[in-house]
Coordinates of C-alpha atoms and ligand atoms in Angstrom, one line a residue:
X1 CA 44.8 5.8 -22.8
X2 CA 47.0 2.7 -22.5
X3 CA 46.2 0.7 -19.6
X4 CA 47.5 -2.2 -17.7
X5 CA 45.2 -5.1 -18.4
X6 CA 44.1 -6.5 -14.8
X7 CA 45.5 -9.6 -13.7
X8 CA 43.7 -12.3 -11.4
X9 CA 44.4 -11.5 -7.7
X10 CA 45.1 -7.6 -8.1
X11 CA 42.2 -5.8 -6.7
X12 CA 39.4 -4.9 -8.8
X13 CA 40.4 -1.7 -10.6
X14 CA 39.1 0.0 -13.8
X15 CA 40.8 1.0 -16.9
X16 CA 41.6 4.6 -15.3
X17 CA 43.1 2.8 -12.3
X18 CA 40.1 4.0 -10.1
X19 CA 38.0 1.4 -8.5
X20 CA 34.3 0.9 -6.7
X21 CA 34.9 4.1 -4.3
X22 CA 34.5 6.3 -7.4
X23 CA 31.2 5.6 -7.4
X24 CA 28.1 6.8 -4.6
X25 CA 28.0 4.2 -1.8
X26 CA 24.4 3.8 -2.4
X27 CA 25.0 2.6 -6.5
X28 CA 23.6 -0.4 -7.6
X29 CA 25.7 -2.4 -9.2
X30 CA 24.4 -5.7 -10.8
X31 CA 23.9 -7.9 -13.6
X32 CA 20.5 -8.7 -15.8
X33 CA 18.8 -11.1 -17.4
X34 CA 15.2 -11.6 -19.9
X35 CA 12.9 -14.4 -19.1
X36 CA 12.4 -15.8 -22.4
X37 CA 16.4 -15.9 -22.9
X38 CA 17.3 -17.7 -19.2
X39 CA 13.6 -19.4 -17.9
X40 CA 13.1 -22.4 -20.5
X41 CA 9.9 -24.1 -19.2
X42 CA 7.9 -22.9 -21.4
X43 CA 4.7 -24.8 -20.7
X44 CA 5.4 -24.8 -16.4
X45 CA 2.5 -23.8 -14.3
X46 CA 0.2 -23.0 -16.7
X47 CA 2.4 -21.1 -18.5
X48 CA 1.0 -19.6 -22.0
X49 CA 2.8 -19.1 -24.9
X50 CA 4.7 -16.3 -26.2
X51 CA 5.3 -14.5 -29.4
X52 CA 9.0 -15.9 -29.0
X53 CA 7.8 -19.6 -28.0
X54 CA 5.8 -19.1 -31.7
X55 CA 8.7 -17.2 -33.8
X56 CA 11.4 -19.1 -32.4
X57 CA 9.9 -22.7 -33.9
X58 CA 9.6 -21.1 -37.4
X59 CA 11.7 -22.5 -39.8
X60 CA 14.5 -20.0 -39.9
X61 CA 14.0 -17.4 -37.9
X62 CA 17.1 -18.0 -35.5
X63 CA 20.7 -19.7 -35.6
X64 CA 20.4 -23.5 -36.1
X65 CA 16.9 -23.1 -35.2
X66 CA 17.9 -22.3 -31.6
X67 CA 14.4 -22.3 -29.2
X68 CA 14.2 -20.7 -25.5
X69 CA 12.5 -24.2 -24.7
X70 CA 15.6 -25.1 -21.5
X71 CA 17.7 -21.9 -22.4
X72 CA 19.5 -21.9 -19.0
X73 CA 16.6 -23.7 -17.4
X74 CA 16.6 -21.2 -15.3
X75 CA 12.8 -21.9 -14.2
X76 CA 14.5 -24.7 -12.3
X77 CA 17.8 -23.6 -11.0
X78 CA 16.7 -20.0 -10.5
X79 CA 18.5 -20.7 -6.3
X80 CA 21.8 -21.8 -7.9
X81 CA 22.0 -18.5 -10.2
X82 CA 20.9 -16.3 -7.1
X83 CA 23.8 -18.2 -5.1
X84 CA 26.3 -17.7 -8.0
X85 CA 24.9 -13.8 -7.7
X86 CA 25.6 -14.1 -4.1
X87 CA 29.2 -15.0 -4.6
X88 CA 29.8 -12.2 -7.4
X89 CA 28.9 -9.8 -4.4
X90 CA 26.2 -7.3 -6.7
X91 CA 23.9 -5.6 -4.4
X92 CA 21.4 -5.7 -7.6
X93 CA 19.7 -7.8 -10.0
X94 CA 17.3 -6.7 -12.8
X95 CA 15.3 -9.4 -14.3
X96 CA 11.9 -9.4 -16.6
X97 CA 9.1 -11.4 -15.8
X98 CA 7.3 -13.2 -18.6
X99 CA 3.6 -12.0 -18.9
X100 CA 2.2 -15.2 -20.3
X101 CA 3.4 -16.6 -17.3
X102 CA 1.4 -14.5 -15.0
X103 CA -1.5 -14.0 -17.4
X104 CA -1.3 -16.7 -19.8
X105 CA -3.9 -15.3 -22.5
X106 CA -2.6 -11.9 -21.8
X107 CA -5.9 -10.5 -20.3
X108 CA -7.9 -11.6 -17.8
X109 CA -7.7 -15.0 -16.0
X110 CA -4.1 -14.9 -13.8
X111 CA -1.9 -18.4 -13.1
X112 CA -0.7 -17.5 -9.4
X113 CA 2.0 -20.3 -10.2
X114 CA 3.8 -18.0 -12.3
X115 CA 3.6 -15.6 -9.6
X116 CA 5.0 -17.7 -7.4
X117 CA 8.0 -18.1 -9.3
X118 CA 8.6 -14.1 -9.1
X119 CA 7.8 -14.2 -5.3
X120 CA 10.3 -16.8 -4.8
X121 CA 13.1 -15.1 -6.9
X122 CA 12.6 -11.6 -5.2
X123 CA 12.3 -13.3 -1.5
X124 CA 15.5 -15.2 -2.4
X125 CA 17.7 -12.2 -3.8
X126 CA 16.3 -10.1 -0.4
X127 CA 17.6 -12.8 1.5
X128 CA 20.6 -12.4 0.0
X129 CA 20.8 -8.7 0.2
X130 CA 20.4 -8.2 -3.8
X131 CA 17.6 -5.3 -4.6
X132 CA 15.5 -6.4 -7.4
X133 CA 15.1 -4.4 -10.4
X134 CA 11.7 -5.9 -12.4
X135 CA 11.3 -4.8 -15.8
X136 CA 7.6 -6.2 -16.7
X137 CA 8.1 -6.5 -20.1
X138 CA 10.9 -8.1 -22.4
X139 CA 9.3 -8.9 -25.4
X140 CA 7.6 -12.2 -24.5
X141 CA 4.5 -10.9 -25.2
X142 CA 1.7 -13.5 -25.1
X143 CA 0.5 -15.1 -28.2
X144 CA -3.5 -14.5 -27.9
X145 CA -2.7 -10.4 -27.7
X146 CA -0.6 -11.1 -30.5
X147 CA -3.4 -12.6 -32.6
X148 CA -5.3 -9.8 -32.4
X149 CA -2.4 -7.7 -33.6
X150 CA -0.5 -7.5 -30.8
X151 CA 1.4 -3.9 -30.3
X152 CA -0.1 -2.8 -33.2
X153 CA -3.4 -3.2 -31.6
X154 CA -4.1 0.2 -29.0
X155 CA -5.9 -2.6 -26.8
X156 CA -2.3 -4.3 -26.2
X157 CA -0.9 -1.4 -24.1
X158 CA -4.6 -1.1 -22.0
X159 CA -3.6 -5.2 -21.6
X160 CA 0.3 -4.1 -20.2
X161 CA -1.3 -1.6 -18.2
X162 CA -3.7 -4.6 -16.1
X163 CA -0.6 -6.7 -16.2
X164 CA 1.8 -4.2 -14.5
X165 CA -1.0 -3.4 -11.7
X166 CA -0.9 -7.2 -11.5
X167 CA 2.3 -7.8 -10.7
X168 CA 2.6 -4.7 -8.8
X169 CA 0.1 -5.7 -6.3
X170 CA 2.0 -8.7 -5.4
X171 CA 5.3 -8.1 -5.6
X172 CA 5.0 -4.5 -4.3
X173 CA 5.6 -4.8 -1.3
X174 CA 9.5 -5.9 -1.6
X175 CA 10.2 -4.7 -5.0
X176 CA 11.4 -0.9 -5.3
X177 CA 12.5 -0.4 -8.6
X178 CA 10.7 -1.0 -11.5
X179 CA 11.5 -0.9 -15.6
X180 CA 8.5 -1.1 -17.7
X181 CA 9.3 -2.0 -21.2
X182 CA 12.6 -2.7 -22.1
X183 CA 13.6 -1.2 -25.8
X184 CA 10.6 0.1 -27.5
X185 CA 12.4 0.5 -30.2
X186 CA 14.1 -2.8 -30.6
X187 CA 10.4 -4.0 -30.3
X188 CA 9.2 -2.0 -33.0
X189 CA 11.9 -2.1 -35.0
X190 CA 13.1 -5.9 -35.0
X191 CA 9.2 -7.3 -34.5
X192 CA 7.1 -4.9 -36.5
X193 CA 9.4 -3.2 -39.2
X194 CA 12.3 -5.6 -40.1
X195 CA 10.5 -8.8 -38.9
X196 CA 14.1 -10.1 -37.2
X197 CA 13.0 -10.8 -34.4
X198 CA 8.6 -11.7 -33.1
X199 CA 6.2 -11.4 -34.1
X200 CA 8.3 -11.3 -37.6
X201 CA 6.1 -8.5 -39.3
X202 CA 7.9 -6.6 -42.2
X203 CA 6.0 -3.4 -42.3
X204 CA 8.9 -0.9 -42.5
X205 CA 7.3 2.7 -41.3
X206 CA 3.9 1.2 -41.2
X207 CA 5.1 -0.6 -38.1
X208 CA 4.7 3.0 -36.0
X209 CA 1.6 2.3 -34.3
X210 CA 4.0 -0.1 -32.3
X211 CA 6.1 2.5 -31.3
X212 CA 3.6 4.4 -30.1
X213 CA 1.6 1.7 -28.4
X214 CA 4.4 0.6 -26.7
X215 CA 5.2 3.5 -25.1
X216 CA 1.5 4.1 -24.3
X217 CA 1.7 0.6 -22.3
X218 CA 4.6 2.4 -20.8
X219 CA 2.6 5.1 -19.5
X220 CA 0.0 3.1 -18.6
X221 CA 1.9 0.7 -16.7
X222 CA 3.8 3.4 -14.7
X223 CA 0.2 4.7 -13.8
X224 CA -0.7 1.2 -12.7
X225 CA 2.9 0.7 -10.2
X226 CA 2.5 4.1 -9.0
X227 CA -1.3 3.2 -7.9
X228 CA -0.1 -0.2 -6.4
X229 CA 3.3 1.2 -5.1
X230 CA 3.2 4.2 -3.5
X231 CA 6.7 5.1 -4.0
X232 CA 8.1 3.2 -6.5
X233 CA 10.9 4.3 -8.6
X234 CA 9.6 3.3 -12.2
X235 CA 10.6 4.5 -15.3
X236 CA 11.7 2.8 -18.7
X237 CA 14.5 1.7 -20.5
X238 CA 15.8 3.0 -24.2
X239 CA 18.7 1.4 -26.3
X240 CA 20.3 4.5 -26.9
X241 CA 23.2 4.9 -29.5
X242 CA 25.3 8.2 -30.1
X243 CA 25.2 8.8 -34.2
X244 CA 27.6 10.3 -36.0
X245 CA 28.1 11.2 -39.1
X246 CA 30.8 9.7 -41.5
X247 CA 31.5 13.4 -43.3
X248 CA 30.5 16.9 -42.9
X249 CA 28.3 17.0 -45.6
X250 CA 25.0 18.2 -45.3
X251 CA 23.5 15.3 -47.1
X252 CA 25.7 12.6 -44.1
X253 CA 24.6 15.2 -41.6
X254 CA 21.1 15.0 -42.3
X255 CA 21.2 11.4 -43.2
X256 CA 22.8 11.0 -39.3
X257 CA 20.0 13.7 -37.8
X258 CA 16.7 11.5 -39.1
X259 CA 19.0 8.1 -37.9
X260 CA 19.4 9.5 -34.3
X261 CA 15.6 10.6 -34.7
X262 CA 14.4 6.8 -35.2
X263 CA 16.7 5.7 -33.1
X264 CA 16.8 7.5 -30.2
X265 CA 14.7 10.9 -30.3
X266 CA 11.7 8.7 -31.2
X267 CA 11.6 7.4 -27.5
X268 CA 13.5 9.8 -25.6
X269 CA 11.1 12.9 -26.3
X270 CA 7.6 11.2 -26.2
X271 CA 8.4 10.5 -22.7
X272 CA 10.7 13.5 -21.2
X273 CA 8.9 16.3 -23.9
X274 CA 5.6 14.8 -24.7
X275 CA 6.4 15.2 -28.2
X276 CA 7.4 13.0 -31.3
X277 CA 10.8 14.6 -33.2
X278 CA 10.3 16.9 -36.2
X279 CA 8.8 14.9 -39.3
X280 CA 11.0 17.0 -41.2
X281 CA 14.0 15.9 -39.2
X282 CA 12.6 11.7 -39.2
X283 CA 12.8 12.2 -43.3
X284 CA 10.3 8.6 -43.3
X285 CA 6.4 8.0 -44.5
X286 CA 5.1 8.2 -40.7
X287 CA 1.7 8.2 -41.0
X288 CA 1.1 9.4 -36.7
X289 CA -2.8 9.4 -37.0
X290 CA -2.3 6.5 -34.3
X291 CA -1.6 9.6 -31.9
X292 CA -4.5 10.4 -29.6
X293 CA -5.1 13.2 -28.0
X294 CA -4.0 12.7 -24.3
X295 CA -1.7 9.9 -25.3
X296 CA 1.3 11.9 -24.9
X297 CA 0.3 13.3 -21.4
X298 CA 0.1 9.9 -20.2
X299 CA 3.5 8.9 -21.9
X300 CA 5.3 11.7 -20.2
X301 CA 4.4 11.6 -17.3
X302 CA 7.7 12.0 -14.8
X303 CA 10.1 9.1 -14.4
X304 CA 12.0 8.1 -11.3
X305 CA 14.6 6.9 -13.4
X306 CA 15.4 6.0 -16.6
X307 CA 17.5 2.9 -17.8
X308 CA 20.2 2.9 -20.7
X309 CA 21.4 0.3 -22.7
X310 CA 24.6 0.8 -24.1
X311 CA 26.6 -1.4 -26.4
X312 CA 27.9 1.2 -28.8
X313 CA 27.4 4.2 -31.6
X314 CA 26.3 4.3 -35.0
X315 CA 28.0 5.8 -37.8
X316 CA 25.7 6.9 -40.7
X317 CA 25.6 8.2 -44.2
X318 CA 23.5 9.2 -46.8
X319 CA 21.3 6.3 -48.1
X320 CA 21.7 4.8 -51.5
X321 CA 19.7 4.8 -54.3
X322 CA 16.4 2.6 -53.1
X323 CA 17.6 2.6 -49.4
X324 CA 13.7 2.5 -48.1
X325 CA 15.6 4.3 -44.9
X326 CA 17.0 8.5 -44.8
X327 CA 20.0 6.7 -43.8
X328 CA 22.7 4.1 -44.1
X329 CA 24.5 2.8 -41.4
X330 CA 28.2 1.9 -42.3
X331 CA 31.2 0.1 -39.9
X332 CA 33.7 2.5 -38.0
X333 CA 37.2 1.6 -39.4
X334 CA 39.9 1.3 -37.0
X335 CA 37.9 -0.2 -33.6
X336 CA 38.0 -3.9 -32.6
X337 CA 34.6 -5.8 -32.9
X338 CA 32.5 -8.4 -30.7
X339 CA 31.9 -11.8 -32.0
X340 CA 28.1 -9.5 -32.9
X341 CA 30.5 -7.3 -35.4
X342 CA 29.7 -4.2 -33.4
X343 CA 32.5 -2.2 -32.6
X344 CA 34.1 -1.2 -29.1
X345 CA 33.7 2.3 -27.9
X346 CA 34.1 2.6 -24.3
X347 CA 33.7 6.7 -25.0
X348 CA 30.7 6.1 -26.4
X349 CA 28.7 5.5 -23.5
X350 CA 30.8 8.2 -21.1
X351 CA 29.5 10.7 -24.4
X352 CA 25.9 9.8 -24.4
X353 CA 25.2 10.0 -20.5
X354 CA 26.8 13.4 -21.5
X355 CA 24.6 14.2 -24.3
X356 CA 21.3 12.9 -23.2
X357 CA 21.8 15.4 -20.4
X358 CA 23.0 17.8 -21.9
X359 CA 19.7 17.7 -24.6
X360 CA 17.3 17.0 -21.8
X361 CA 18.5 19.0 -18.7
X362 CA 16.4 18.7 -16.0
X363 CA 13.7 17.2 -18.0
X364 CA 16.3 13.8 -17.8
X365 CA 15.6 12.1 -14.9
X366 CA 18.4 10.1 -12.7
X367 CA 20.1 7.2 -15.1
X368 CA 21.0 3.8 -14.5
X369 CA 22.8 2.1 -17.0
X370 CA 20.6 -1.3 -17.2
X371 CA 22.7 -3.3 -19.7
X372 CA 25.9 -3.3 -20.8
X373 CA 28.0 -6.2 -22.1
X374 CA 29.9 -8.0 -25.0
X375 CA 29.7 -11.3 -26.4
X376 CA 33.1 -12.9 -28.0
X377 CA 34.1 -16.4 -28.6
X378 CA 34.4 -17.9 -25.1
X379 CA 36.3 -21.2 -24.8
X380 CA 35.9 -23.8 -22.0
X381 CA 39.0 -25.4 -21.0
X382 CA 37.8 -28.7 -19.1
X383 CA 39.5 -29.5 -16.0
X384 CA 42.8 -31.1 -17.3
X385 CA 43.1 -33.3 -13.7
X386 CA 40.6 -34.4 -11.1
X387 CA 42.1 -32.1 -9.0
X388 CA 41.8 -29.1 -11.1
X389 CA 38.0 -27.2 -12.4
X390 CA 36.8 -26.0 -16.0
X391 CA 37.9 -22.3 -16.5
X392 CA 36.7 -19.8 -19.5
X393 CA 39.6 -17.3 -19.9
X394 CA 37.8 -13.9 -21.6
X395 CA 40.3 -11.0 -21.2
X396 CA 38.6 -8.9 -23.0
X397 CA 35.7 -9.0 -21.8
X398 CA 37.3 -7.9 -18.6
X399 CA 39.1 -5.0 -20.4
X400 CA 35.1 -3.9 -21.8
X401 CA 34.2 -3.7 -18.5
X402 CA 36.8 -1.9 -17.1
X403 CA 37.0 0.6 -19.6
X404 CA 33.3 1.1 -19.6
X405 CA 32.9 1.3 -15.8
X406 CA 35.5 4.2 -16.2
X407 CA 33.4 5.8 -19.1
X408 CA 30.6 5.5 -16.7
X409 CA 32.6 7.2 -13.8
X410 CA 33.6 9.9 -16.5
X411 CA 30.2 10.9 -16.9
X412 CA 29.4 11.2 -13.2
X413 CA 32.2 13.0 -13.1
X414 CA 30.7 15.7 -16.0
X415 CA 27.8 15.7 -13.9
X416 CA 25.2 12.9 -14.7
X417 CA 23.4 11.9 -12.1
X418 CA 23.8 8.0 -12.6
X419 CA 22.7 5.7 -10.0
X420 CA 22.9 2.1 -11.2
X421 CA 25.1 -0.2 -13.8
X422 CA 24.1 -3.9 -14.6
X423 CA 26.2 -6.1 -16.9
X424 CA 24.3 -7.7 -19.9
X425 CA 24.2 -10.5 -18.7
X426 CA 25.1 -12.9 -15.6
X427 CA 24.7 -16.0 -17.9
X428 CA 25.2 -16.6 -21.4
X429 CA 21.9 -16.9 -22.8
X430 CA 19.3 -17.4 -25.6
X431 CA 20.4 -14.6 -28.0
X432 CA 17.1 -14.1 -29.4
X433 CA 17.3 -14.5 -33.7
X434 CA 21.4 -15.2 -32.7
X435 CA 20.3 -18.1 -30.3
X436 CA 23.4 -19.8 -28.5
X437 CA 25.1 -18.8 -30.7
X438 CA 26.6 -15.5 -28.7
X439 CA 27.9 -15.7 -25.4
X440 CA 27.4 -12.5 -23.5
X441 CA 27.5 -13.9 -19.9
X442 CA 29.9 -13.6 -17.2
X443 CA 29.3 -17.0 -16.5
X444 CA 29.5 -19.7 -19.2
X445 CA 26.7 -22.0 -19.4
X446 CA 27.7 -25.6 -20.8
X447 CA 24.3 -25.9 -22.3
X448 CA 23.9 -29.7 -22.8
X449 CA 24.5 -30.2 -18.9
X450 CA 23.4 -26.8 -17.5
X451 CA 26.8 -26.1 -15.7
X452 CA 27.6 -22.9 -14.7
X453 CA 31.2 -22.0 -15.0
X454 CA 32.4 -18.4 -13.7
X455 CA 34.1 -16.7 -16.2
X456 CA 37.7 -14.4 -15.7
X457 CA 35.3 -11.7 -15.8
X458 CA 33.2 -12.9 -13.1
X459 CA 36.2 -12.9 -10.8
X460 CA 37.4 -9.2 -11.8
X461 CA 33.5 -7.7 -11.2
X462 CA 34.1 -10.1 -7.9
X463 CA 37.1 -8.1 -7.1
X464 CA 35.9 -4.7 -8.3
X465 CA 33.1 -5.1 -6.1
X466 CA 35.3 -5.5 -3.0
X467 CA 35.0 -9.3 -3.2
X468 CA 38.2 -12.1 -3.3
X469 CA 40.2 -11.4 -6.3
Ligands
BGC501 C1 18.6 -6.7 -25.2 C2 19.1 -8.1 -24.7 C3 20.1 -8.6 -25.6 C4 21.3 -7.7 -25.7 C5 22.4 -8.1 -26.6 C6 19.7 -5.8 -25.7 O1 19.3 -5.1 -26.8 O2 17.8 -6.0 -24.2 O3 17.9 -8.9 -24.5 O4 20.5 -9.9 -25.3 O5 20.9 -6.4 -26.2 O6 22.0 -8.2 -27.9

């Protein structure tokens, strides 16, 4: 489809030409953030540390040596990013709180001044008419749980489990929707496998005891809302990709069936079939005797909702000779890229809200898409005259959103029941092992002197969402 790029003052339409009356009156549209990536204060209120505050000071482990220690100091401008939320005109705002800030050791002992911070935040977003969406846990686990193996410990997801009933009791009362791990698989995968991201451990397959820990915190957590929150929506939210194949043959095929499984399968089944994929199909050394009985009843227990993250689809083929992995993932020829290298597939998300229903049925329960973004090379243009402000000119960011809003409205359209979409991210931010390096916000934050500066992008989600062009 060719489409008519948008142009600043037209109304807020989407690459189809549609606009926000596609979509149910009652959708959440938003933006979201992590703690460790916006927060900064890292020692405030009794604050403990985390496995990123640790991983993020080793030698090496992230671009330029880039720490969350001020990120966007968002700890202490949190009212000046809610008002710059206010202006954007989202009726939604999904954020993490940091654990170690409510329970600085992880267990036990809780610092009611990193509460506070969270009560504050959700009063001021109700004020403002923006529903929270809490996700309890965005990989800044605390250090202590960490020393004593951290997700690879069972104990760890008991620990999430107190934490969420924690937070649940006091914020309860005003927050409705609730996300309790955000990418198990990115934390098993990055922390516990490849070691890219914290707690850094390189254990390839031998990391599965986080995967399934994780999740168990998952269904622990859940249990713990639920009892706090009578009627809670609460569910999770899974990274999912759409893998394809890069030929026909039955070596590519299978290669893309066990990449899908460790992917996506891994997470999606435990907690809509109560069941880990096929060990044939997963084609790995996964030892499982980490698998209790009764874990997988409490992992799949029903969902309110569960949150996608989209940011685009894998193409796979067989693995080399000494590729540890069934698989190889290799780049899709003819797309454009982000300033991450991964390509643009707008499709790709409309095709796996699709898919995922069409695998799961009824067993899926109601979606919301709970990131989606790009990072590219944004450029401030300083004010050239007194008179004039700083701008950021990303056109194509605008066009990814556009044309994934529509995919979006596509899949409603095929019958997905999605209720919710929230732009990674409202502010450029600390991109974890990538640190400031990538710019995925729709504001631009001049990190030496903390402004904010509202990107083009900012003023077409303004626009699409029935705000001044
Ligand atoms: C994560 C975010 C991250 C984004 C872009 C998602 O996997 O949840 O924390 O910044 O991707 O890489």
């Amino acid at each position: 489809m060719t489409t008519t790029p948008w142009v600043p003052g037209e109304p807020g339409t989407l690459s189809d030409g549609r606009d926000r009356s596609a979509f149910p009156t009652d959708f959440l549209w938003g933006t979201a953030t992590a703690s460790y990536q916006i927060e900064g204060s890292p020692t405030a209120d009794g604050k403990g540390a985390s496995i990123w505050d640790t991983f993020s000071h080793l030698s090496g482990t992230t671009s330029e040596g880039d720490t969350g220690d001020i990120a966007c100091d968002h700890y202490v401008r949190m009212p000046e990013d809610v008002a710059l939320m206010t202006g954007l005109g989202v009726n939604a705002y999904r954020f993490s709180v940091s654990w170690p800030r409510v329970q600085p050791t992880g267990s036990g002992a809780v610092e009611p001044r990193g509460l506070d911070f969270y009560d504050r935040l959700v009063d001021q977003l109700l004020a403002h008419g923006i529903a929270p969406a809490l996700t309890l846990y965005h990989w800044d686990l605390p250090q202590a749980l960490e020393d004593e193996g951290g997700w690879l410990n069972r104990d760890t997801a008991h620990r999430f489990g107190d934490y969420a009933g924690v937070v649940a009791q006091r914020l309860g009362d005003r927050v409705h929707t609730w996300i309790t791990i955000n990418e198990a698989v990115v934390v098993s995968t990055f922390g516990y496998a490849l070691g890219t991201h914290a707690p850094g451990k390189f254990l390839l397959f031998d990391s599965f005891p986080a995967t399934h820990h994780v999740l168990l915190g998952h269904g622990l957590g859940m249990q713990a809302v639920r009892h706090a929150v009578p009627g809670a929506r609460v569910g999770i939210t899974h990274n999912l990709s759409p893998v394809h194949a890069v030929t026909d043959s039955e070596e590519d095929r299978r290669a893309a069936a066990a990449m899908d499984a460790i992917q996506n399968r891994m997470y999606m089944d435990p907690v809509l079939l109560g069941s880990y994929p096929d060990p044939d199909v997963v084609m790995a050394p996964i030892d499982r005797s980490c698998v209790l009985d009764g874990d997988l009843e409490i992992i799949s227990r029903p969902m309110d909702m569960l949150g996608i993250n989209y940011y685009n689809p894998t193409l796979v083929k067989a693995p080399g000779e000494g590729n540890p992995f069934p698989f190889e993932i290799t780049a899709m020829e003819g797309y454009e890229t982000t300033a991450m290298g991964w390509p643009v597939v707008p499709d790709g998300l409309r095709e796996l809200l699709v898919g995922e229903k069409a695998r799961y049925g009824d067993a899926l329960p109601p979606v919301m898409v709970t990131e989606n973004g790009v990072a590219y090379d944004d450029v401030l243009v300083e004010a050239p005259a007194a008179s004039d402000v700083a701008h950021v000119d990303d056109p194509k960011r605008v066009e990814y959103l556009r044309s994934h809003v529509a995919a979006v409205a596509a899949a409603i359209d095929e019958g997905v029941d999605v209720r919710g979409y929230f732009v990674w991210s409202l502010l450029d931010n600390f991109e974890w092992a990538e640190g400031f390096s990538k710019r995925f916000g729709l504001i631009y934050v001049d990190y030496p002197t903390q402004r904010r500066i509202p990107k083009l992008s900012y003023s077409w989600y303004r626009a699409f969402l029935g705000g001044p062009a």
